[in-house]
Amino acid sequence: MTISFSDSYGIDTDLFTALGALDPILNIDTRLFIDPLLVRNTKIPEFKNSTLKIEEYFQKILTLLN
């Protein structure tokens, strides 16, 4: 059985639509998300030093949430 983020957290799907936000299916992998562990070992030149940027970005989000 698939479950969306909105279903799992009891959020009205109309809110996601109004904000233009993605309402992902939680128990199915999607190619829309980047695996930070894979980025660390990438051979793609454009992503070579992106691990630090990703970590800093999410650290800012965690700081705002606290």
N, CA, C, O and CB atoms as a CASP TS submission, in Angstrom:
PFRMAT TS
TARGET T0000
AUTHOR 0000-0000-0000
METHOD Language model
MODEL 1
PARENT N/A
ATOM      1  N   MET     1       0.838  -1.184   0.000  1.00  0.00           N
ATOM      2  CA  MET     1       0.000   0.000   0.000  1.00  0.00           C
ATOM      3  C   MET     1       0.885   1.249   0.000  1.00  0.00           C
ATOM      4  O   MET     1       1.798   1.369   0.816  1.00  0.00           O
ATOM      5  CB  MET     1      -0.955  -0.003   1.221  1.00  0.00           C
ATOM      6  N   THR     2       0.614   2.155  -0.898  1.00  0.00           N
ATOM      7  CA  THR     2       1.393   3.390  -0.946  1.00  0.00           C
ATOM      8  C   THR     2       0.800   4.421   0.006  1.00  0.00           C
ATOM      9  O   THR     2      -0.410   4.472   0.224  1.00  0.00           O
ATOM     10  CB  THR     2       1.443   3.950  -2.382  1.00  0.00           C
ATOM     11  N   ILE     3       1.688   5.243   0.566  1.00  0.00           N
ATOM     12  CA  ILE     3       1.233   6.312   1.453  1.00  0.00           C
ATOM     13  C   ILE     3       2.006   7.587   1.117  1.00  0.00           C
ATOM     14  O   ILE     3       3.233   7.583   1.012  1.00  0.00           O
ATOM     15  CB  ILE     3       1.425   5.920   2.957  1.00  0.00           C
ATOM     16  N   SER     4       1.273   8.650   0.955  1.00  0.00           N
ATOM     17  CA  SER     4       1.903   9.931   0.624  1.00  0.00           C
ATOM     18  C   SER     4       2.306  10.661   1.904  1.00  0.00           C
ATOM     19  O   SER     4       1.861  10.323   3.001  1.00  0.00           O
ATOM     20  CB  SER     4       0.946  10.812  -0.223  1.00  0.00           C
ATOM     21  N   PHE     5       3.150  11.657   1.736  1.00  0.00           N
ATOM     22  CA  PHE     5       3.572  12.487   2.855  1.00  0.00           C
ATOM     23  C   PHE     5       2.363  13.133   3.519  1.00  0.00           C
ATOM     24  O   PHE     5       2.252  13.154   4.745  1.00  0.00           O
ATOM     25  CB  PHE     5       4.565  13.561   2.387  1.00  0.00           C
ATOM     26  N   SER     6       1.454  13.663   2.693  1.00  0.00           N
ATOM     27  CA  SER     6       0.270  14.338   3.241  1.00  0.00           C
ATOM     28  C   SER     6      -0.615  13.381   4.033  1.00  0.00           C
ATOM     29  O   SER     6      -1.152  13.751   5.077  1.00  0.00           O
ATOM     30  CB  SER     6      -0.542  14.977   2.115  1.00  0.00           C
ATOM     31  N   ASP     7      -0.769  12.158   3.544  1.00  0.00           N
ATOM     32  CA  ASP     7      -1.565  11.167   4.276  1.00  0.00           C
ATOM     33  C   ASP     7      -0.901  10.802   5.597  1.00  0.00           C
ATOM     34  O   ASP     7      -1.565  10.695   6.627  1.00  0.00           O
ATOM     35  CB  ASP     7      -1.769   9.906   3.424  1.00  0.00           C
ATOM     36  N   SER     8       0.401  10.615   5.558  1.00  0.00           N
ATOM     37  CA  SER     8       1.131  10.202   6.752  1.00  0.00           C
ATOM     38  C   SER     8       1.064  11.249   7.860  1.00  0.00           C
ATOM     39  O   SER     8       0.983  10.910   9.040  1.00  0.00           O
ATOM     40  CB  SER     8       2.577   9.920   6.402  1.00  0.00           C
ATOM     41  N   TYR     9       1.099  12.530   7.469  1.00  0.00           N
ATOM     42  CA  TYR     9       1.127  13.601   8.461  1.00  0.00           C
ATOM     43  C   TYR     9      -0.191  14.362   8.581  1.00  0.00           C
ATOM     44  O   TYR     9      -0.264  15.377   9.273  1.00  0.00           O
ATOM     45  CB  TYR     9       2.219  14.561   8.124  1.00  0.00           C
ATOM     46  N   GLY    10      -1.228  13.872   7.909  1.00  0.00           N
ATOM     47  CA  GLY    10      -2.552  14.480   8.032  1.00  0.00           C
ATOM     48  C   GLY    10      -2.639  15.896   7.487  1.00  0.00           C
ATOM     49  O   GLY    10      -3.328  16.743   8.056  1.00  0.00           O
ATOM     50  N   ILE    11      -1.941  16.154   6.385  1.00  0.00           N
ATOM     51  CA  ILE    11      -1.950  17.480   5.765  1.00  0.00           C
ATOM     52  C   ILE    11      -2.878  17.442   4.553  1.00  0.00           C
ATOM     53  O   ILE    11      -2.831  16.502   3.760  1.00  0.00           O
ATOM     54  CB  ILE    11      -0.504  17.926   5.350  1.00  0.00           C
ATOM     55  N   ASP    12      -3.709  18.450   4.413  1.00  0.00           N
ATOM     56  CA  ASP    12      -4.640  18.531   3.287  1.00  0.00           C
ATOM     57  C   ASP    12      -3.856  18.631   1.976  1.00  0.00           C
ATOM     58  O   ASP    12      -2.984  19.490   1.842  1.00  0.00           O
ATOM     59  CB  ASP    12      -5.597  19.748   3.446  1.00  0.00           C
ATOM     60  N   THR    13      -4.158  17.766   1.019  1.00  0.00           N
ATOM     61  CA  THR    13      -3.446  17.769  -0.263  1.00  0.00           C
ATOM     62  C   THR    13      -3.664  19.066  -1.040  1.00  0.00           C
ATOM     63  O   THR    13      -2.841  19.424  -1.883  1.00  0.00           O
ATOM     64  CB  THR    13      -3.890  16.585  -1.109  1.00  0.00           C
ATOM     65  N   ASP    14      -4.749  19.766  -0.771  1.00  0.00           N
ATOM     66  CA  ASP    14      -4.984  21.055  -1.432  1.00  0.00           C
ATOM     67  C   ASP    14      -3.894  22.071  -1.080  1.00  0.00           C
ATOM     68  O   ASP    14      -3.570  22.943  -1.887  1.00  0.00           O
ATOM     69  CB  ASP    14      -6.363  21.610  -1.040  1.00  0.00           C
ATOM     70  N   LEU    15      -3.334  21.957   0.119  1.00  0.00           N
ATOM     71  CA  LEU    15      -2.257  22.855   0.527  1.00  0.00           C
ATOM     72  C   LEU    15      -1.017  22.620  -0.337  1.00  0.00           C
ATOM     73  O   LEU    15      -0.365  23.572  -0.769  1.00  0.00           O
ATOM     74  CB  LEU    15      -1.918  22.655   2.022  1.00  0.00           C
ATOM     75  N   PHE    16      -0.696  21.354  -0.586  1.00  0.00           N
ATOM     76  CA  PHE    16       0.439  21.038  -1.457  1.00  0.00           C
ATOM     77  C   PHE    16       0.206  21.599  -2.853  1.00  0.00           C
ATOM     78  O   PHE    16       1.112  22.171  -3.460  1.00  0.00           O
ATOM     79  CB  PHE    16       0.667  19.514  -1.526  1.00  0.00           C
ATOM     80  N   THR    17      -1.005  21.435  -3.356  1.00  0.00           N
ATOM     81  CA  THR    17      -1.346  21.933  -4.690  1.00  0.00           C
ATOM     82  C   THR    17      -1.235  23.454  -4.740  1.00  0.00           C
ATOM     83  O   THR    17      -0.671  24.006  -5.685  1.00  0.00           O
ATOM     84  CB  THR    17      -2.769  21.490  -5.086  1.00  0.00           C
ATOM     85  N   ALA    18      -1.767  24.125  -3.732  1.00  0.00           N
ATOM     86  CA  ALA    18      -1.733  25.590  -3.698  1.00  0.00           C
ATOM     87  C   ALA    18      -0.304  26.128  -3.642  1.00  0.00           C
ATOM     88  O   ALA    18       0.001  27.169  -4.224  1.00  0.00           O
ATOM     89  CB  ALA    18      -2.524  26.105  -2.500  1.00  0.00           C
ATOM     90  N   LEU    19       0.564  25.408  -2.937  1.00  0.00           N
ATOM     91  CA  LEU    19       1.952  25.851  -2.798  1.00  0.00           C
ATOM     92  C   LEU    19       2.850  25.351  -3.924  1.00  0.00           C
ATOM     93  O   LEU    19       4.005  25.760  -4.039  1.00  0.00           O
ATOM     94  CB  LEU    19       2.506  25.390  -1.475  1.00  0.00           C
ATOM     95  N   GLY    20       2.307  24.464  -4.750  1.00  0.00           N
ATOM     96  CA  GLY    20       3.124  23.883  -5.817  1.00  0.00           C
ATOM     97  C   GLY    20       4.184  22.949  -5.272  1.00  0.00           C
ATOM     98  O   GLY    20       5.243  22.781  -5.877  1.00  0.00           O
ATOM     99  N   ALA    21       3.902  22.344  -4.132  1.00  0.00           N
ATOM    100  CA  ALA    21       4.873  21.478  -3.466  1.00  0.00           C
ATOM    101  C   ALA    21       4.661  20.013  -3.841  1.00  0.00           C
ATOM    102  O   ALA    21       3.548  19.589  -4.151  1.00  0.00           O
ATOM    103  CB  ALA    21       4.781  21.648  -1.949  1.00  0.00           C
ATOM    104  N   LEU    22       5.733  19.267  -3.806  1.00  0.00           N
ATOM    105  CA  LEU    22       5.694  17.838  -4.080  1.00  0.00           C
ATOM    106  C   LEU    22       5.126  17.100  -2.873  1.00  0.00           C
ATOM    107  O   LEU    22       5.529  17.360  -1.739  1.00  0.00           O
ATOM    108  CB  LEU    22       7.103  17.307  -4.432  1.00  0.00           C
ATOM    109  N   ASP    23       4.217  16.204  -3.105  1.00  0.00           N
ATOM    110  CA  ASP    23       3.649  15.341  -2.063  1.00  0.00           C
ATOM    111  C   ASP    23       4.140  13.920  -2.361  1.00  0.00           C
ATOM    112  O   ASP    23       3.419  13.131  -2.972  1.00  0.00           O
ATOM    113  CB  ASP    23       2.050  15.420  -2.027  1.00  0.00           C
ATOM    114  N   PRO    24       5.359  13.595  -1.931  1.00  0.00           N
ATOM    115  CA  PRO    24       5.968  12.328  -2.344  1.00  0.00           C
ATOM    116  C   PRO    24       5.311  11.109  -1.704  1.00  0.00           C
ATOM    117  O   PRO    24       4.709  11.182  -0.633  1.00  0.00           O
ATOM    118  CB  PRO    24       7.435  12.336  -2.005  1.00  0.00           C
ATOM    119  N   ILE    25       5.450  10.002  -2.399  1.00  0.00           N
ATOM    120  CA  ILE    25       5.047   8.707  -1.853  1.00  0.00           C
ATOM    121  C   ILE    25       6.211   8.234  -0.987  1.00  0.00           C
ATOM    122  O   ILE    25       7.342   8.143  -1.466  1.00  0.00           O
ATOM    123  CB  ILE    25       4.691   7.654  -3.000  1.00  0.00           C
ATOM    124  N   LEU    26       5.947   7.934   0.270  1.00  0.00           N
ATOM    125  CA  LEU    26       7.016   7.674   1.224  1.00  0.00           C
ATOM    126  C   LEU    26       7.643   6.289   1.112  1.00  0.00           C
ATOM    127  O   LEU    26       8.832   6.131   1.388  1.00  0.00           O
ATOM    128  CB  LEU    26       6.497   7.855   2.595  1.00  0.00           C
ATOM    129  N   ASN    27       6.885   5.308   0.722  1.00  0.00           N
ATOM    130  CA  ASN    27       7.433   3.952   0.732  1.00  0.00           C
ATOM    131  C   ASN    27       7.861   3.469  -0.650  1.00  0.00           C
ATOM    132  O   ASN    27       8.015   2.268  -0.872  1.00  0.00           O
ATOM    133  CB  ASN    27       6.417   3.000   1.300  1.00  0.00           C
ATOM    134  N   ILE    28       8.052   4.407  -1.579  1.00  0.00           N
ATOM    135  CA  ILE    28       8.539   4.069  -2.916  1.00  0.00           C
ATOM    136  C   ILE    28       9.674   5.032  -3.247  1.00  0.00           C
ATOM    137  O   ILE    28       9.533   6.244  -3.087  1.00  0.00           O
ATOM    138  CB  ILE    28       7.387   4.147  -3.992  1.00  0.00           C
ATOM    139  N   ASP    29      10.794   4.491  -3.708  1.00  0.00           N
ATOM    140  CA  ASP    29      11.932   5.329  -4.070  1.00  0.00           C
ATOM    141  C   ASP    29      11.586   6.186  -5.278  1.00  0.00           C
ATOM    142  O   ASP    29      10.865   5.750  -6.176  1.00  0.00           O
ATOM    143  CB  ASP    29      13.175   4.468  -4.360  1.00  0.00           C
ATOM    144  N   THR    30      12.098   7.394  -5.293  1.00  0.00           N
ATOM    145  CA  THR    30      11.875   8.294  -6.422  1.00  0.00           C
ATOM    146  C   THR    30      13.198   8.894  -6.867  1.00  0.00           C
ATOM    147  O   THR    30      14.068   9.157  -6.037  1.00  0.00           O
ATOM    148  CB  THR    30      10.871   9.410  -6.052  1.00  0.00           C
ATOM    149  N   ARG    31      13.356   9.109  -8.138  1.00  0.00           N
ATOM    150  CA  ARG    31      14.592   9.687  -8.670  1.00  0.00           C
ATOM    151  C   ARG    31      14.648  11.201  -8.488  1.00  0.00           C
ATOM    152  O   ARG    31      15.603  11.839  -8.931  1.00  0.00           O
ATOM    153  CB  ARG    31      14.733   9.345 -10.143  1.00  0.00           C
ATOM    154  N   LEU    32      13.647  11.778  -7.848  1.00  0.00           N
ATOM    155  CA  LEU    32      13.638  13.220  -7.626  1.00  0.00           C
ATOM    156  C   LEU    32      14.508  13.635  -6.448  1.00  0.00           C
ATOM    157  O   LEU    32      14.802  14.820  -6.286  1.00  0.00           O
ATOM    158  CB  LEU    32      12.227  13.697  -7.403  1.00  0.00           C
ATOM    159  N   PHE    33      14.918  12.689  -5.634  1.00  0.00           N
ATOM    160  CA  PHE    33      15.705  12.987  -4.451  1.00  0.00           C
ATOM    161  C   PHE    33      17.151  12.561  -4.651  1.00  0.00           C
ATOM    162  O   PHE    33      17.424  11.530  -5.265  1.00  0.00           O
ATOM    163  CB  PHE    33      15.112  12.300  -3.224  1.00  0.00           C
ATOM    164  N   ILE    34      18.062  13.351  -4.135  1.00  0.00           N
ATOM    165  CA  ILE    34      19.491  13.054  -4.230  1.00  0.00           C
ATOM    166  C   ILE    34      19.919  12.322  -2.972  1.00  0.00           C
ATOM    167  O   ILE    34      19.605  12.749  -1.861  1.00  0.00           O
ATOM    168  CB  ILE    34      20.328  14.352  -4.428  1.00  0.00           C
ATOM    169  N   ASP    35      20.637  11.218  -3.145  1.00  0.00           N
ATOM    170  CA  ASP    35      21.191  10.478  -2.015  1.00  0.00           C
ATOM    171  C   ASP    35      22.525  11.125  -1.646  1.00  0.00           C
ATOM    172  O   ASP    35      23.485  11.008  -2.409  1.00  0.00           O
ATOM    173  CB  ASP    35      21.369   8.950  -2.357  1.00  0.00           C
ATOM    174  N   PRO    36      22.615  11.803  -0.499  1.00  0.00           N
ATOM    175  CA  PRO    36      23.846  12.501  -0.127  1.00  0.00           C
ATOM    176  C   PRO    36      25.058  11.576  -0.030  1.00  0.00           C
ATOM    177  O   PRO    36      26.188  12.011  -0.256  1.00  0.00           O
ATOM    178  CB  PRO    36      23.648  13.204   1.188  1.00  0.00           C
ATOM    179  N   LEU    37      24.836  10.322   0.301  1.00  0.00           N
ATOM    180  CA  LEU    37      25.961   9.391   0.387  1.00  0.00           C
ATOM    181  C   LEU    37      26.533   9.080  -0.987  1.00  0.00           C
ATOM    182  O   LEU    37      27.736   8.852  -1.121  1.00  0.00           O
ATOM    183  CB  LEU    37      25.529   8.100   1.073  1.00  0.00           C
ATOM    184  N   LEU    38      25.694   9.068  -1.998  1.00  0.00           N
ATOM    185  CA  LEU    38      26.178   8.834  -3.358  1.00  0.00           C
ATOM    186  C   LEU    38      26.879  10.069  -3.917  1.00  0.00           C
ATOM    187  O   LEU    38      27.824   9.941  -4.695  1.00  0.00           O
ATOM    188  CB  LEU    38      25.018   8.430  -4.272  1.00  0.00           C
ATOM    189  N   VAL    39      26.431  11.250  -3.533  1.00  0.00           N
ATOM    190  CA  VAL    39      27.054  12.485  -4.010  1.00  0.00           C
ATOM    191  C   VAL    39      28.502  12.559  -3.535  1.00  0.00           C
ATOM    192  O   VAL    39      29.377  13.023  -4.266  1.00  0.00           O
ATOM    193  CB  VAL    39      26.263  13.721  -3.523  1.00  0.00           C
ATOM    194  N   ARG    40      28.747  12.111  -2.337  1.00  0.00           N
ATOM    195  CA  ARG    40      30.096  12.160  -1.760  1.00  0.00           C
ATOM    196  C   ARG    40      31.118  11.435  -2.635  1.00  0.00           C
ATOM    197  O   ARG    40      32.270  11.859  -2.724  1.00  0.00           O
ATOM    198  CB  ARG    40      30.091  11.546  -0.360  1.00  0.00           C
ATOM    199  N   ASN    41      30.705  10.356  -3.275  1.00  0.00           N
ATOM    200  CA  ASN    41      31.623   9.541  -4.073  1.00  0.00           C
ATOM    201  C   ASN    41      31.431   9.704  -5.576  1.00  0.00           C
ATOM    202  O   ASN    41      31.883   8.859  -6.348  1.00  0.00           O
ATOM    203  CB  ASN    41      31.458   8.096  -3.710  1.00  0.00           C
ATOM    204  N   THR    42      30.777  10.761  -5.997  1.00  0.00           N
ATOM    205  CA  THR    42      30.468  10.931  -7.415  1.00  0.00           C
ATOM    206  C   THR    42      31.708  11.213  -8.256  1.00  0.00           C
ATOM    207  O   THR    42      32.696  11.767  -7.773  1.00  0.00           O
ATOM    208  CB  THR    42      29.473  12.051  -7.591  1.00  0.00           C
ATOM    209  N   LYS    43      31.634  10.827  -9.498  1.00  0.00           N
ATOM    210  CA  LYS    43      32.690  11.120 -10.472  1.00  0.00           C
ATOM    211  C   LYS    43      32.258  12.262 -11.400  1.00  0.00           C
ATOM    212  O   LYS    43      33.015  12.666 -12.282  1.00  0.00           O
ATOM    213  CB  LYS    43      33.035   9.852 -11.299  1.00  0.00           C
ATOM    214  N   ILE    44      31.053  12.773 -11.202  1.00  0.00           N
ATOM    215  CA  ILE    44      30.529  13.856 -12.035  1.00  0.00           C
ATOM    216  C   ILE    44      31.188  15.168 -11.595  1.00  0.00           C
ATOM    217  O   ILE    44      31.036  15.576 -10.444  1.00  0.00           O
ATOM    218  CB  ILE    44      28.962  13.947 -11.930  1.00  0.00           C
ATOM    219  N   PRO    45      31.912  15.827 -12.493  1.00  0.00           N
ATOM    220  CA  PRO    45      32.655  17.042 -12.107  1.00  0.00           C
ATOM    221  C   PRO    45      31.784  18.128 -11.467  1.00  0.00           C
ATOM    222  O   PRO    45      32.222  18.782 -10.521  1.00  0.00           O
ATOM    223  CB  PRO    45      33.339  17.617 -13.321  1.00  0.00           C
ATOM    224  N   GLU    46      30.571  18.329 -11.962  1.00  0.00           N
ATOM    225  CA  GLU    46      29.703  19.382 -11.432  1.00  0.00           C
ATOM    226  C   GLU    46      29.276  19.136  -9.983  1.00  0.00           C
ATOM    227  O   GLU    46      28.919  20.077  -9.275  1.00  0.00           O
ATOM    228  CB  GLU    46      28.476  19.514 -12.301  1.00  0.00           C
ATOM    229  N   PHE    47      29.309  17.896  -9.547  1.00  0.00           N
ATOM    230  CA  PHE    47      28.893  17.554  -8.185  1.00  0.00           C
ATOM    231  C   PHE    47      30.067  17.246  -7.263  1.00  0.00           C
ATOM    232  O   PHE    47      29.860  16.880  -6.106  1.00  0.00           O
ATOM    233  CB  PHE    47      27.961  16.371  -8.218  1.00  0.00           C
ATOM    234  N   LYS    48      31.283  17.388  -7.751  1.00  0.00           N
ATOM    235  CA  LYS    48      32.466  16.952  -7.013  1.00  0.00           C
ATOM    236  C   LYS    48      32.548  17.517  -5.596  1.00  0.00           C
ATOM    237  O   LYS    48      32.844  16.772  -4.662  1.00  0.00           O
ATOM    238  CB  LYS    48      33.696  17.341  -7.770  1.00  0.00           C
ATOM    239  N   ASN    49      32.298  18.790  -5.415  1.00  0.00           N
ATOM    240  CA  ASN    49      32.403  19.408  -4.085  1.00  0.00           C
ATOM    241  C   ASN    49      31.039  19.794  -3.515  1.00  0.00           C
ATOM    242  O   ASN    49      30.943  20.729  -2.721  1.00  0.00           O
ATOM    243  CB  ASN    49      33.293  20.640  -4.153  1.00  0.00           C
ATOM    244  N   SER    50      30.016  19.100  -3.904  1.00  0.00           N
ATOM    245  CA  SER    50      28.666  19.488  -3.493  1.00  0.00           C
ATOM    246  C   SER    50      28.246  18.944  -2.126  1.00  0.00           C
ATOM    247  O   SER    50      27.272  19.425  -1.548  1.00  0.00           O
ATOM    248  CB  SER    50      27.687  19.028  -4.521  1.00  0.00           C
ATOM    249  N   THR    51      28.957  17.963  -1.609  1.00  0.00           N
ATOM    250  CA  THR    51      28.577  17.380  -0.316  1.00  0.00           C
ATOM    251  C   THR    51      28.520  18.443   0.774  1.00  0.00           C
ATOM    252  O   THR    51      27.559  18.496   1.542  1.00  0.00           O
ATOM    253  CB  THR    51      29.562  16.275   0.084  1.00  0.00           C
ATOM    254  N   LEU    52      29.529  19.277   0.844  1.00  0.00           N
ATOM    255  CA  LEU    52      29.560  20.327   1.864  1.00  0.00           C
ATOM    256  C   LEU    52      28.395  21.298   1.690  1.00  0.00           C
ATOM    257  O   LEU    52      27.777  21.703   2.675  1.00  0.00           O
ATOM    258  CB  LEU    52      30.891  21.087   1.808  1.00  0.00           C
ATOM    259  N   LYS    53      28.093  21.670   0.466  1.00  0.00           N
ATOM    260  CA  LYS    53      26.977  22.583   0.212  1.00  0.00           C
ATOM    261  C   LYS    53      25.649  21.967   0.644  1.00  0.00           C
ATOM    262  O   LYS    53      24.803  22.650   1.221  1.00  0.00           O
ATOM    263  CB  LYS    53      26.921  22.958  -1.272  1.00  0.00           C
ATOM    264  N   ILE    54      25.467  20.690   0.368  1.00  0.00           N
ATOM    265  CA  ILE    54      24.235  19.998   0.767  1.00  0.00           C
ATOM    266  C   ILE    54      24.124  19.953   2.284  1.00  0.00           C
ATOM    267  O   ILE    54      23.060  20.227   2.839  1.00  0.00           O
ATOM    268  CB  ILE    54      24.196  18.564   0.185  1.00  0.00           C
ATOM    269  N   GLU    55      25.217  19.610   2.956  1.00  0.00           N
ATOM    270  CA  GLU    55      25.207  19.537   4.420  1.00  0.00           C
ATOM    271  C   GLU    55      24.923  20.907   5.041  1.00  0.00           C
ATOM    272  O   GLU    55      24.155  21.008   5.997  1.00  0.00           O
ATOM    273  CB  GLU    55      26.551  18.993   4.937  1.00  0.00           C
ATOM    274  N   GLU    56      25.540  21.957   4.500  1.00  0.00           N
ATOM    275  CA  GLU    56      25.303  23.307   5.018  1.00  0.00           C
ATOM    276  C   GLU    56      23.850  23.732   4.820  1.00  0.00           C
ATOM    277  O   GLU    56      23.252  24.348   5.701  1.00  0.00           O
ATOM    278  CB  GLU    56      26.238  24.310   4.335  1.00  0.00           C
ATOM    279  N   TYR    57      23.292  23.403   3.669  1.00  0.00           N
ATOM    280  CA  TYR    57      21.904  23.752   3.367  1.00  0.00           C
ATOM    281  C   TYR    57      20.950  23.125   4.382  1.00  0.00           C
ATOM    282  O   TYR    57      20.082  23.806   4.930  1.00  0.00           O
ATOM    283  CB  TYR    57      21.536  23.298   1.945  1.00  0.00           C
ATOM    284  N   PHE    58      21.114  21.829   4.629  1.00  0.00           N
ATOM    285  CA  PHE    58      20.204  21.158   5.555  1.00  0.00           C
ATOM    286  C   PHE    58      20.487  21.537   7.002  1.00  0.00           C
ATOM    287  O   PHE    58      19.584  21.483   7.837  1.00  0.00           O
ATOM    288  CB  PHE    58      20.304  19.650   5.388  1.00  0.00           C
ATOM    289  N   GLN    59      21.718  21.919   7.316  1.00  0.00           N
ATOM    290  CA  GLN    59      22.015  22.400   8.661  1.00  0.00           C
ATOM    291  C   GLN    59      21.260  23.698   8.932  1.00  0.00           C
ATOM    292  O   GLN    59      20.766  23.911  10.039  1.00  0.00           O
ATOM    293  CB  GLN    59      23.533  22.610   8.843  1.00  0.00           C
ATOM    294  N   LYS    60      21.172  24.564   7.925  1.00  0.00           N
ATOM    295  CA  LYS    60      20.408  25.812   8.074  1.00  0.00           C
ATOM    296  C   LYS    60      18.926  25.517   8.322  1.00  0.00           C
ATOM    297  O   LYS    60      18.284  26.174   9.142  1.00  0.00           O
ATOM    298  CB  LYS    60      20.568  26.697   6.816  1.00  0.00           C
ATOM    299  N   ILE    61      18.400  24.541   7.618  1.00  0.00           N
ATOM    300  CA  ILE    61      16.996  24.162   7.813  1.00  0.00           C
ATOM    301  C   ILE    61      16.781  23.645   9.227  1.00  0.00           C
ATOM    302  O   ILE    61      15.815  24.025   9.888  1.00  0.00           O
ATOM    303  CB  ILE    61      16.567  23.094   6.783  1.00  0.00           C
ATOM    304  N   LEU    62      17.679  22.776   9.695  1.00  0.00           N
ATOM    305  CA  LEU    62      17.558  22.243  11.057  1.00  0.00           C
ATOM    306  C   LEU    62      17.657  23.356  12.094  1.00  0.00           C
ATOM    307  O   LEU    62      16.950  23.334  13.102  1.00  0.00           O
ATOM    308  CB  LEU    62      18.642  21.187  11.317  1.00  0.00           C
ATOM    309  N   THR    63      18.522  24.318  11.850  1.00  0.00           N
ATOM    310  CA  THR    63      18.646  25.455  12.766  1.00  0.00           C
ATOM    311  C   THR    63      17.338  26.244  12.827  1.00  0.00           C
ATOM    312  O   THR    63      16.896  26.639  13.905  1.00  0.00           O
ATOM    313  CB  THR    63      19.805  26.376  12.330  1.00  0.00           C
ATOM    314  N   LEU    64      16.727  26.470  11.674  1.00  0.00           N
ATOM    315  CA  LEU    64      15.453  27.193  11.640  1.00  0.00           C
ATOM    316  C   LEU    64      14.339  26.430  12.349  1.00  0.00           C
ATOM    317  O   LEU    64      13.466  27.036  12.971  1.00  0.00           O
ATOM    318  CB  LEU    64      15.048  27.470  10.202  1.00  0.00           C
ATOM    319  N   LEU    65      14.367  25.116  12.257  1.00  0.00           N
ATOM    320  CA  LEU    65      13.323  24.299  12.878  1.00  0.00           C
ATOM    321  C   LEU    65      13.473  24.207  14.390  1.00  0.00           C
ATOM    322  O   LEU    65      12.504  23.926  15.096  1.00  0.00           O
ATOM    323  CB  LEU    65      13.335  22.911  12.285  1.00  0.00           C
ATOM    324  N   ASN    66      14.660  24.438  14.879  1.00  0.00           N
ATOM    325  CA  ASN    66      14.890  24.367  16.330  1.00  0.00           C
ATOM    326  C   ASN    66      14.571  25.660  16.936  1.00  0.00           C
ATOM    327  O   ASN    66      14.695  25.820  18.150  1.00  0.00           O
ATOM    328  CB  ASN    66      16.312  23.979  16.666  1.00  0.00           C
TER
END
